[in-house]
Coordinates of C-alpha atoms in Angstrom, one line a residue:
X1 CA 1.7 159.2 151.4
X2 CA 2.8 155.8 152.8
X3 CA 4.3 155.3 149.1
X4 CA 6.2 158.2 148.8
X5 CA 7.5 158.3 152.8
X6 CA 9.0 153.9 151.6
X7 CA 10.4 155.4 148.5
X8 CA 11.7 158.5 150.3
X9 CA 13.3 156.0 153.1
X10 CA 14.6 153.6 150.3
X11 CA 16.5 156.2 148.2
X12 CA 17.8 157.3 151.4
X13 CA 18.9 153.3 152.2
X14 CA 20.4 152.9 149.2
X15 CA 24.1 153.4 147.8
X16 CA 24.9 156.5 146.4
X17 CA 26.1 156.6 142.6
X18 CA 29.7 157.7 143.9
X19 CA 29.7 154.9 146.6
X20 CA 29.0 152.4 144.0
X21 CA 31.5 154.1 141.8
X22 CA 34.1 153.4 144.5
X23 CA 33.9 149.9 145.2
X24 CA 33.5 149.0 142.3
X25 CA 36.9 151.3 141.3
X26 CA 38.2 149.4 144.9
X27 CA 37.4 145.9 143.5
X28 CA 38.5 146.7 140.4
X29 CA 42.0 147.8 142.3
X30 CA 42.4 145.0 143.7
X31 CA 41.7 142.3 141.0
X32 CA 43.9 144.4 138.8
X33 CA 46.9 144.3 142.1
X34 CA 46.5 140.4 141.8
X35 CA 46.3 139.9 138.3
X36 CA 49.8 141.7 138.1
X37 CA 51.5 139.6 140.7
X38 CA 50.1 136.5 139.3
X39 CA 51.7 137.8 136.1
X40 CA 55.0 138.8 137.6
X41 CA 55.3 135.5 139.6
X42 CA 54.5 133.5 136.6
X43 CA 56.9 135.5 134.6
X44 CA 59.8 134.6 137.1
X45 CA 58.6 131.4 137.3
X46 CA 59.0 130.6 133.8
X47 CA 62.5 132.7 133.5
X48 CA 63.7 130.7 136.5
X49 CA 63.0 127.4 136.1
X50 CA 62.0 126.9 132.3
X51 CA 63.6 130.1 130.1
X52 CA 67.0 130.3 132.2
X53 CA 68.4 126.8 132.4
X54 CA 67.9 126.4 128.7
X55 CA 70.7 128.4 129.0
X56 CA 72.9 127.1 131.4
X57 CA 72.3 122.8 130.7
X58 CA 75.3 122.3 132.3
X59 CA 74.4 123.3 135.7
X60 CA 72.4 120.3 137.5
X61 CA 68.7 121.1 137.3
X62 CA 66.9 122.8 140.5
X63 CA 63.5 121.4 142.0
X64 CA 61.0 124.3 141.0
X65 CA 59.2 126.3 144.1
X66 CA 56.5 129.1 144.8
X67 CA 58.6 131.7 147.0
X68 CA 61.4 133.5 146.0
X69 CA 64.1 133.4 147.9
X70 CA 62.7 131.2 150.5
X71 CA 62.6 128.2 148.1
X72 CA 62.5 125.0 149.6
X73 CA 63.2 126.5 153.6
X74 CA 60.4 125.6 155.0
X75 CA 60.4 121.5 153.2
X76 CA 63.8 121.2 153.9
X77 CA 63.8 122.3 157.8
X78 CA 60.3 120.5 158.5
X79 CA 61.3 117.1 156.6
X80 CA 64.5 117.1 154.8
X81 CA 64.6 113.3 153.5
X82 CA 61.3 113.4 152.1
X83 CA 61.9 117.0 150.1
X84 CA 64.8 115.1 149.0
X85 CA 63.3 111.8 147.7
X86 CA 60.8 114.5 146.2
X87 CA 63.4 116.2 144.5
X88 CA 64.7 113.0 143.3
X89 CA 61.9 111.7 141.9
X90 CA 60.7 114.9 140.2
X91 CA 63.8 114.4 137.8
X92 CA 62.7 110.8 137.0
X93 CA 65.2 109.0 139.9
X94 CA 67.6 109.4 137.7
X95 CA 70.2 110.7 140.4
X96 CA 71.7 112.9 138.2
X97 CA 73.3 116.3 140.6
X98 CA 69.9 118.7 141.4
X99 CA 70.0 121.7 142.9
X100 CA 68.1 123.0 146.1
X101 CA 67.2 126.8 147.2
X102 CA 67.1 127.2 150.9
X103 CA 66.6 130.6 152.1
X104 CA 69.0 132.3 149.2
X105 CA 71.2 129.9 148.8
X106 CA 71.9 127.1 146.2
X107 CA 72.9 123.7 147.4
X108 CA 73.1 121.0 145.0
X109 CA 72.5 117.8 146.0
X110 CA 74.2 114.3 145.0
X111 CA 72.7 111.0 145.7
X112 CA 74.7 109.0 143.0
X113 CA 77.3 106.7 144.5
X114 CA 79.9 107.1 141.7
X115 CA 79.2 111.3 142.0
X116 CA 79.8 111.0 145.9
X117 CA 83.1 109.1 145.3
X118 CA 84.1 111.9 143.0
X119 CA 83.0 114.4 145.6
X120 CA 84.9 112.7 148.4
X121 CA 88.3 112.2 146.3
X122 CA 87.8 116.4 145.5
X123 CA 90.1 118.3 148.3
X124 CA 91.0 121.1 146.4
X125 CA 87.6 122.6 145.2
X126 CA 85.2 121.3 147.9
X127 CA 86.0 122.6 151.4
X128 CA 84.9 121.5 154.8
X129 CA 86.7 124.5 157.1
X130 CA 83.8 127.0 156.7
X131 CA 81.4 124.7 158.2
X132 CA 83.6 123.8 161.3
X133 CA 84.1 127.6 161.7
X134 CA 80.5 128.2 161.7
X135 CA 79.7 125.4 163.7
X136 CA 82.4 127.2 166.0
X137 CA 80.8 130.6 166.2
X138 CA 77.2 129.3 167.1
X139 CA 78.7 127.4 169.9
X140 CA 80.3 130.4 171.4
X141 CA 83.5 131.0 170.3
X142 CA 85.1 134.1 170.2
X143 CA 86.4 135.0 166.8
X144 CA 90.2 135.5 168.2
X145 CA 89.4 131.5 168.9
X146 CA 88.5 130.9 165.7
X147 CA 91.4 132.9 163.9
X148 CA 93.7 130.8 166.2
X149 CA 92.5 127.1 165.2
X150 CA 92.4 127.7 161.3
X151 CA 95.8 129.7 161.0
X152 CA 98.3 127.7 159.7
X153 CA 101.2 126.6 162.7
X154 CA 105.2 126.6 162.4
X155 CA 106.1 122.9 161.4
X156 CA 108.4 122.7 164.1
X157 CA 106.1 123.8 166.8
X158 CA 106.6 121.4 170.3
X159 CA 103.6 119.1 171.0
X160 CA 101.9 116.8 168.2
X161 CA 104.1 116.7 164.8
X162 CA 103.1 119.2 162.0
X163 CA 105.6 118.6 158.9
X164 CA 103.2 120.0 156.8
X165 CA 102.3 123.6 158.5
X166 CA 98.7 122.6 159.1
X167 CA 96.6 125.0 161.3
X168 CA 94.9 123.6 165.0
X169 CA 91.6 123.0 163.6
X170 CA 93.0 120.1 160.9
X171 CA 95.6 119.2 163.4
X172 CA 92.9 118.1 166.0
X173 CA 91.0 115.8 163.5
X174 CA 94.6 114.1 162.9
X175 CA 95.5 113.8 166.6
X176 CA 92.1 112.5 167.2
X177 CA 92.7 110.1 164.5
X178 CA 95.7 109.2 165.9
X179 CA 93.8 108.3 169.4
X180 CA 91.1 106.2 167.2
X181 CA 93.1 104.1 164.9
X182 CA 93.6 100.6 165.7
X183 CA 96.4 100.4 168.5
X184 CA 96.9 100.8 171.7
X185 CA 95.2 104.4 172.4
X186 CA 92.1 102.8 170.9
X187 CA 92.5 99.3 173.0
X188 CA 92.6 102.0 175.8
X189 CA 89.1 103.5 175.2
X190 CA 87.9 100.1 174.7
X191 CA 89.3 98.7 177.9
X192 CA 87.4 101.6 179.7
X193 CA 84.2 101.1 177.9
X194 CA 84.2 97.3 178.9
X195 CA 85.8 98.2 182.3
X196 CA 82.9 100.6 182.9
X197 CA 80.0 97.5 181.5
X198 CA 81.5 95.2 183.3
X199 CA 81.5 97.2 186.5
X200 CA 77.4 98.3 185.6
X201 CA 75.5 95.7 184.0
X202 CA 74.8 93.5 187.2
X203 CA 70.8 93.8 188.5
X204 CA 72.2 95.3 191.9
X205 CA 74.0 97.8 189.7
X206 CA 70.7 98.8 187.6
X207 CA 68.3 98.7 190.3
X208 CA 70.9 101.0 191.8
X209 CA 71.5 103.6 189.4
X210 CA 68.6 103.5 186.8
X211 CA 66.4 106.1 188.7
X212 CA 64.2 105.9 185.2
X213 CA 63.2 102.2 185.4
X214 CA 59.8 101.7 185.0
X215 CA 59.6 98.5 186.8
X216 CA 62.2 97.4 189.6
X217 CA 61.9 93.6 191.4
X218 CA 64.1 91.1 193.3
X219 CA 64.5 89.6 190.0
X220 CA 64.3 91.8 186.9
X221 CA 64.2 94.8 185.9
X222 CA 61.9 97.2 183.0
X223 CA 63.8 99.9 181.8
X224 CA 62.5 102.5 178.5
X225 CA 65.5 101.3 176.0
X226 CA 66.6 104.6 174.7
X227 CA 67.4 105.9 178.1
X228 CA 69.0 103.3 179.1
X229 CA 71.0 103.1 176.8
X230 CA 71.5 106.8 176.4
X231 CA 72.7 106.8 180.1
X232 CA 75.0 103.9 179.8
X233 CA 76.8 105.0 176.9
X234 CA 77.3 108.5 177.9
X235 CA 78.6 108.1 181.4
X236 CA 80.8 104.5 179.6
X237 CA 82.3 107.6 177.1
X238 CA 83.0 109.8 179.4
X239 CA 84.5 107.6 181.6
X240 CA 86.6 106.1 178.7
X241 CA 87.8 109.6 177.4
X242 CA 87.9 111.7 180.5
X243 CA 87.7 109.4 183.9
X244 CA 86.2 109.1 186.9
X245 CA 87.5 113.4 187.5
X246 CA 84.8 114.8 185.7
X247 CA 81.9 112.5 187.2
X248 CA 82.8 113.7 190.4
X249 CA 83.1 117.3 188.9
X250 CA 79.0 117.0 188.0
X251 CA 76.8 113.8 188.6
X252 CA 74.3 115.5 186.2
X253 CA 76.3 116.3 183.1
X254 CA 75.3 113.2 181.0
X255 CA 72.1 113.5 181.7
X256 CA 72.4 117.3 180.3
X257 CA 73.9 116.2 177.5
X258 CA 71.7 113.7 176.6
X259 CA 69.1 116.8 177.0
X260 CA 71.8 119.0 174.7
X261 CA 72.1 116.2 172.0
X262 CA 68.4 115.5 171.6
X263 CA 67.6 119.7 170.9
X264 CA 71.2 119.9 169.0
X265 CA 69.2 120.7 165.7
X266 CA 68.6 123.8 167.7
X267 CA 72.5 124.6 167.8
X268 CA 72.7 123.5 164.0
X269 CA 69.7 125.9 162.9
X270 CA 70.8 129.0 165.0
X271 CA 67.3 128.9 166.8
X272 CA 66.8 132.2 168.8
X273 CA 67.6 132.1 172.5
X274 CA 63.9 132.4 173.3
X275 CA 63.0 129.0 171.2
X276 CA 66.1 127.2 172.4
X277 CA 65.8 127.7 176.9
X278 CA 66.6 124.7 177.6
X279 CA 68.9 123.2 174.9
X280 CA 71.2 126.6 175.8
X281 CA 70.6 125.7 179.7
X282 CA 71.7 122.1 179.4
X283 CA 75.1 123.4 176.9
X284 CA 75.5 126.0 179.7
X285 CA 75.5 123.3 182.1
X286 CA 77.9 121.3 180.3
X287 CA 80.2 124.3 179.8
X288 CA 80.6 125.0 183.4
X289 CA 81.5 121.3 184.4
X290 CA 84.5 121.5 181.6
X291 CA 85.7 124.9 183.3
X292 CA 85.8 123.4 186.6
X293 CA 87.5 120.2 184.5
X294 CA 90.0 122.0 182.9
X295 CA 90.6 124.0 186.0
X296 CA 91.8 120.8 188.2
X297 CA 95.7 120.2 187.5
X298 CA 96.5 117.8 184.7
X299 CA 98.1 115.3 187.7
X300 CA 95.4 115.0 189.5
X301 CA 93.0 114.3 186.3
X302 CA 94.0 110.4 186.4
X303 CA 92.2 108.1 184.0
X304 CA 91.8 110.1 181.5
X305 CA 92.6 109.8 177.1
X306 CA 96.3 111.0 175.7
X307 CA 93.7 112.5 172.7
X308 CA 92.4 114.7 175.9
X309 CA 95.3 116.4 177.3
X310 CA 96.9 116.7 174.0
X311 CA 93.6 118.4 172.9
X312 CA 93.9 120.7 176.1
X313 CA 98.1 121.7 175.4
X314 CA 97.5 122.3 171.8
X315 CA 94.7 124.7 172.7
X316 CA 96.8 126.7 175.3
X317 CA 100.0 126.9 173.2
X318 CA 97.6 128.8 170.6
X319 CA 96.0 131.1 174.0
X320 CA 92.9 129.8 173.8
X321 CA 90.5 131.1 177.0
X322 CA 89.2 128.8 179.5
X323 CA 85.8 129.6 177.6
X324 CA 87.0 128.7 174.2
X325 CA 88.7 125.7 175.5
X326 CA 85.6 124.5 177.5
X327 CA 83.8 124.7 173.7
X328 CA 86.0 123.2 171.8
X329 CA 86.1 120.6 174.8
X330 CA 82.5 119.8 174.1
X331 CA 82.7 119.4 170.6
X332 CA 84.8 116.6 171.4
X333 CA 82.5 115.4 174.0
X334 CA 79.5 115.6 171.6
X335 CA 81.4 113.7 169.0
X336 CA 81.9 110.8 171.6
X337 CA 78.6 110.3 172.8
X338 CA 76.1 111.4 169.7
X339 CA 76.2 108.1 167.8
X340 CA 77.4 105.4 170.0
X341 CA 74.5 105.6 172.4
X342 CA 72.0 106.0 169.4
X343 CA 73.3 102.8 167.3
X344 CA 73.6 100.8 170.7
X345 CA 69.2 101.5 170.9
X346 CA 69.1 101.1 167.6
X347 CA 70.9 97.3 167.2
X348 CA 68.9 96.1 170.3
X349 CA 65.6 97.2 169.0
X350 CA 65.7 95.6 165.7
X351 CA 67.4 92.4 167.6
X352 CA 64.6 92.5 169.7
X353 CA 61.8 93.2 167.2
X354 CA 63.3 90.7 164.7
X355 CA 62.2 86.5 165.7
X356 CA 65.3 85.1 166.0
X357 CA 68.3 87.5 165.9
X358 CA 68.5 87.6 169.5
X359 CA 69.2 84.2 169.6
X360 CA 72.1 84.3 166.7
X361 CA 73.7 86.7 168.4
X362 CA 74.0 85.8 171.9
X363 CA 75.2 82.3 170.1
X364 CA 77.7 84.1 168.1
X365 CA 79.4 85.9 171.2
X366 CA 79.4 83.7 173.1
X367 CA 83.1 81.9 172.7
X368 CA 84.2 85.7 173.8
X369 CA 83.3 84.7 177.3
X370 CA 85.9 82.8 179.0
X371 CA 85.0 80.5 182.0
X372 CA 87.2 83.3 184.6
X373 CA 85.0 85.9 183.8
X374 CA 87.0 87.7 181.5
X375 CA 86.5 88.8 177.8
X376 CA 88.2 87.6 174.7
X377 CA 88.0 91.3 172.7
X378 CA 90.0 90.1 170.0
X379 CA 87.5 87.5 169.6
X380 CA 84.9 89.9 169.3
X381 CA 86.9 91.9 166.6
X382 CA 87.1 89.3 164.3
X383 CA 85.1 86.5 164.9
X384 CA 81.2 87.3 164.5
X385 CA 80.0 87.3 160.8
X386 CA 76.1 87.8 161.6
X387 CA 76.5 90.4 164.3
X388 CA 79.3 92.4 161.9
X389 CA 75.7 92.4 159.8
X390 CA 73.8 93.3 161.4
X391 CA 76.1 95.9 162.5
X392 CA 76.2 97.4 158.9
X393 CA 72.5 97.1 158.4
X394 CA 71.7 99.1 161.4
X395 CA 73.7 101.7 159.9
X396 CA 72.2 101.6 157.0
X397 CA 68.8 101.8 158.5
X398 CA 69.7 104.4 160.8
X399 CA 72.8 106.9 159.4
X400 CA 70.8 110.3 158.8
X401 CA 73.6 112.7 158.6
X402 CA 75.0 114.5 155.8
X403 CA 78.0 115.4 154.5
X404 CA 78.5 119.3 153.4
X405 CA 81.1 120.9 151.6
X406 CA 81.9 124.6 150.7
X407 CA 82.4 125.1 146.5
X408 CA 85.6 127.2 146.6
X409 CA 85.5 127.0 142.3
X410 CA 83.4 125.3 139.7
X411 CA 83.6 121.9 140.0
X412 CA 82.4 119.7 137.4
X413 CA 80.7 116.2 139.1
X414 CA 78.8 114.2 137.6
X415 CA 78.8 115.6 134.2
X416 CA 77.3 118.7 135.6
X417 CA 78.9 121.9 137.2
X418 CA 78.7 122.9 140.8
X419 CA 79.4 126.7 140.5
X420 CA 81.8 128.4 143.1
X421 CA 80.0 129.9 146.3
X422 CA 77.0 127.6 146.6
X423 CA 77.0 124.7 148.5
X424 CA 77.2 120.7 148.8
X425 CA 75.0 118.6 150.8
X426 CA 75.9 114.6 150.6
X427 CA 72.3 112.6 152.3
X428 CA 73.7 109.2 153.3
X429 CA 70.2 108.3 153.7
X430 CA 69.7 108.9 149.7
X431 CA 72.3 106.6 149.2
X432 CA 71.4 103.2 152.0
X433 CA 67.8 103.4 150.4
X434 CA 68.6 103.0 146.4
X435 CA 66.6 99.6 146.0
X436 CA 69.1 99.1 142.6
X437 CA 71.8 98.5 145.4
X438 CA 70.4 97.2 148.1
X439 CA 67.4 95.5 147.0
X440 CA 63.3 96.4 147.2
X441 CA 63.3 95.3 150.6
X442 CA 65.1 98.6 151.3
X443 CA 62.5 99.3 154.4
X444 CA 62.7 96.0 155.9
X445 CA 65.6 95.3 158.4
X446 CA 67.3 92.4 157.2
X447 CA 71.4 91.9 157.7
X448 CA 71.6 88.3 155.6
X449 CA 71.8 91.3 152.5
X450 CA 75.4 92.0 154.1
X451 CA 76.3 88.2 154.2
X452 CA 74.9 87.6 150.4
X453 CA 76.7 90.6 149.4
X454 CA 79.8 91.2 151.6
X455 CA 81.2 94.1 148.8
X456 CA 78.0 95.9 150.3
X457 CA 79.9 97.5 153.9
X458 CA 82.9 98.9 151.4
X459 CA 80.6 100.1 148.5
X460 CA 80.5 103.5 147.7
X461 CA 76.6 103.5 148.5
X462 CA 77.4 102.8 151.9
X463 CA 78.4 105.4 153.7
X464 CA 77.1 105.9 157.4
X465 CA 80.6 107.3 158.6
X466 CA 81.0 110.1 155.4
X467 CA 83.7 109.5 153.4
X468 CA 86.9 111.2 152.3
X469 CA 89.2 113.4 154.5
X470 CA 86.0 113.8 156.7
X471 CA 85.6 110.2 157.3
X472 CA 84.2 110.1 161.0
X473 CA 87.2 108.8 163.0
X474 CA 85.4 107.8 165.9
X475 CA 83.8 104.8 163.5
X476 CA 86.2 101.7 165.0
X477 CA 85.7 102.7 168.8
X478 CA 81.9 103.2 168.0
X479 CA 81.5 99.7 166.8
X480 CA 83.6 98.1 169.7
X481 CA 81.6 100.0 172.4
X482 CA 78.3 98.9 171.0
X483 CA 79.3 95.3 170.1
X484 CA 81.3 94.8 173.6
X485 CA 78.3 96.0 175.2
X486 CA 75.0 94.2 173.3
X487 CA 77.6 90.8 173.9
X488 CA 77.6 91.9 177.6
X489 CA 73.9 92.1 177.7
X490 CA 73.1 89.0 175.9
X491 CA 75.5 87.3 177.9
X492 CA 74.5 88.2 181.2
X493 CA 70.4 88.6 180.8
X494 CA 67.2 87.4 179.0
X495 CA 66.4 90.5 177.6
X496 CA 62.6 91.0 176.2
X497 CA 60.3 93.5 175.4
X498 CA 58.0 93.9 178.1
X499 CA 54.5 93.5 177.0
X500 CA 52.4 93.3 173.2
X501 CA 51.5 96.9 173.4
X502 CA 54.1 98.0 172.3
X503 CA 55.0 101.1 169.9
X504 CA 55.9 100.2 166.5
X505 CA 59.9 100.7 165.5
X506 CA 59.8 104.2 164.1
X507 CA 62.9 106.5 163.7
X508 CA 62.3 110.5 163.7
X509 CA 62.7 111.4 160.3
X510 CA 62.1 115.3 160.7
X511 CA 64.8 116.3 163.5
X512 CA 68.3 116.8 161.4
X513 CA 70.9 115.4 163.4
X514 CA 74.8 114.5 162.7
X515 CA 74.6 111.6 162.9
X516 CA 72.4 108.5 163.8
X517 CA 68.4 109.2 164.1
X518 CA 66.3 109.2 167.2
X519 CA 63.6 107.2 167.9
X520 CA 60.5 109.2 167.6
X521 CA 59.0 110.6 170.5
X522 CA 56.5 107.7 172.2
X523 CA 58.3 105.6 170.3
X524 CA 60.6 103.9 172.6
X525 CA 60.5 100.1 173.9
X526 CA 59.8 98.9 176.9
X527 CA 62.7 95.9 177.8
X528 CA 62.8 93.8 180.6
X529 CA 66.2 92.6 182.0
X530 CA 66.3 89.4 183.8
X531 CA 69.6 87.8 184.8
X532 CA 70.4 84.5 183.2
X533 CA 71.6 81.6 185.2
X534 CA 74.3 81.3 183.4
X535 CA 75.7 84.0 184.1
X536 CA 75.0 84.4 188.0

């Protein structure tokens, strides 16, 4: 009885036939389901990167990935140099043009000096405006704005000469040019920037207006490098380009730009408003200070760059709104104040991290100081061999930007063709780390490779400024500012890192910016400023 009630309960426990029948039929569903994707992804695999470019040898080769269409999106956003190198290496260094697919869309890649020269020299098949207008629209502009700056202007429009027809948007990089190139408008922005150091970089002065210091006494001062010299550069720029009329305008607008610039990858990556708060609350910041700006009449706006109010006629002959003007106003301002600030941390930190360099430099500048106090600028121009190093090899450790160019046609570089509608990217970094150039060392910071090899700062490998008709124009006033003011330092204080524990050197490799990197976060220096008797 007890047997037949446990069998009873079993049989009654136990799957029926048709239950078994469909799990099994499930399971077998389902292994089938992945076997056919694993076969339709290996299929594309093998048409895309083995089957079709047997077809097409011309075409640079493209680095092989899992996702369709995606491609390399998520490697390229989350660490671009290293997908890069990657990519490099995969086709045996050889720096042959490869080819790149991020989110759709092909972008082949060059890393060969004598390729990038080609590039560069290319203006009729390689295009730069479609960037500038995109860059244009995720700022803000209205598309009425951006029609205006790339339509082509009469030649004998009033204002800033235009023989050739040229629309606003080329015309502003000439005009800007025009403010940059050695002569007087670039003597002008210089005398600001060293009016503005020389007015600042007292003790009294920092203990007044570094609210950030970590450390304030009756005889030195600890400030976190980066800031400092974020905030000294930004408010010395602004000061050079627009015054003292914006200052007064907004106190706090270089410190939300330095907020802005930081989360600019943001602006450059079309983040969604929700992921980007306070990047978009610092630009709005920004925005409202060059309304008010722009608002004040052009006489009482003393102090100010020709570059600026040429800039602000050229835009109003064209109707540009106070909106559009107030963006196209801070594309200028970010321009000014990205790079200089960054390569002026970037030179004292590996002065201050290498024995030795501090004291070569301060040696070097110092003829530029003249017993009445005043600065011999020509002097440091021309004059200072190991700093004009180390100048370049701070570039070359530190230029992260890239070039990009629209293909308008095929192009052949390289040996290879770049087909019409994909794009260009141009890595500088690629190109300052090829140890055939510069050496194994290629890690190490060491400027004596510039004074061994002076052909090194004009070799086509070099190229922390871009190259071309997109050459950054801003390149002779950002040297000045940031030699004029590292002299300034080293003239008037003992300048030391403050303490052992400090964080190792170590640049942010995984936030794009255009331009110079940023220290990673927590990895800033600690400095100590102490006045030297010298010079009191």
């Amino acid at each position: 009885m007890v047997a037949s009630s446990f069998l009873s309960n079993l049989a009654a426990a136990s799957p029926s036939y048709e239950t078994i029948s469909q799990v099994t039929d499930g399971h077998t569903s389902l292994l089938a389901a992945v076997v056919l994707c694993a076969t339709a992804h290996a299929t594309w695999w093998f048409l895309r990167f083995s089957l079709l470019p047997s077809f097409h040898r011309d075409e640079p080769k493209e680095l092989p990935y899992t996702l369709p269409l995606l491609g390399h999106l998520f490697s390229f956003f989350g660490d671009s140099n290293a997908l890069l190198t990657r990519a490099r290496n995969y086709f045996g260094d050889t720096r042959e043009p490869f080819a790149l697919t991020i989110a759709g869309m092909k972008t082949y890649v060059l890393t060969r000096a004598e390729d990038v020269a080609e590039a560069y020299r290319n203006v009729k098949t390689l295009s730069y405006e479609e960037f500038v207008q995109a860059m244009m629209r995720i700022l803000g502009n209205s598309e009425l704005s951006v029609k205006a700056m790339f339509t082509p202007l009469p030649k004998d429009k009033s204002g800033f000469p235009n023989p050739h027809g040229k629309s606003l948007g080329i015309l502003f990089r000439e005009m800007h040019i025009h403010q940059l190139f050695p002569g007087k408008h670039l003597d002008f922005l210089e005398d600001r920037f060293h009016e503005y150091f020389d007015e600042h970089l007292h003790l009294e002065k920092l203990n007044e207006g570094c609210h950030y210091a970590l450390e304030k006494t009756a005889g030195s001062i600890v400030v976190p490098l980066t800031q400092w010299c974020s905030d000294y550069f930004v408010r010395g720029g602004q000061h050079a380009y627009f015054g003292p009329r914006l200052a007064d305008i907004d106190t706090g607008l270089t410190d939300a730009f330095i907020v802005f610039d930081e989360l600019s990858y943001q602006v450059i990556y079309q983040y969604p408003s929700f992921l980007a708060k306070e990047m978009r609350t610092s630009r709005d910041r920004i925005l409202q200070g060059f309304r008010k700006y722009l608002q004040v009449p052009k006489e009482e706006r003393v102090g100010d760059a020709w570059f600026v109010k040429a800039m602000e006629d050229e835009l109003r002959a064209v109707g540009m709104n106070d909106e559009d003007m107030a963006i196209a106003t801070l594309t200028i301002y970010w321009a000014i104040n990205t790079n200089s600030r960054k390569a002026s941390y970037w030179l004292l930190a590996y002065l201050l991290q290498t024995p030795g360099l501090i004291d070569i430099a301060r040696k070097e500048t110092a003829p530029a100081f003249r017993p009445d106090g005043t600065v011999d600028l020509d002097y440091l121009h021309s004059s200072l061999p190991q700093v004009d190093a180390m100048w370049s090899e701070m570039l070359r450790m530190s230029a992260f930007a890239a070039s990009v160019r629209f293909i308008t046609d095929d192009t052949v570089i390289g040996g290879k063709t770049l087909k019409k509608d994909k794009r260009l990217i141009i890595p500088y970094r690629q190109l300052h780390m090829d140890q055939r150039v510069f050496g194994e060392d290629i890690d190490q910071f060491r400027h004596e490779r510039f004074l061994e090899n002076p052909r090194l700062a004009s070799g086509n490998n070099f190229r922390p400024f871009g190259g071309g008709a997109t050459m950054c124009p801003g390149r002779h006033i950002a040297k000045r500012g940031v030699i004029v003011f590292v002299a300034m330092v080293l003239n008037r204080f003992d300048i030391e890192l403050d303490g052992e524990d400090q964080p190792m050197l170590e640049a942010d490799l995984k936030k794009p910016v255009p331009g110079l990197m940023s220290p990673k976060v927590g990895a800033d220096l600690r400095v100590r400023l102490t006045p030297r008797k010298a010079s009191t």
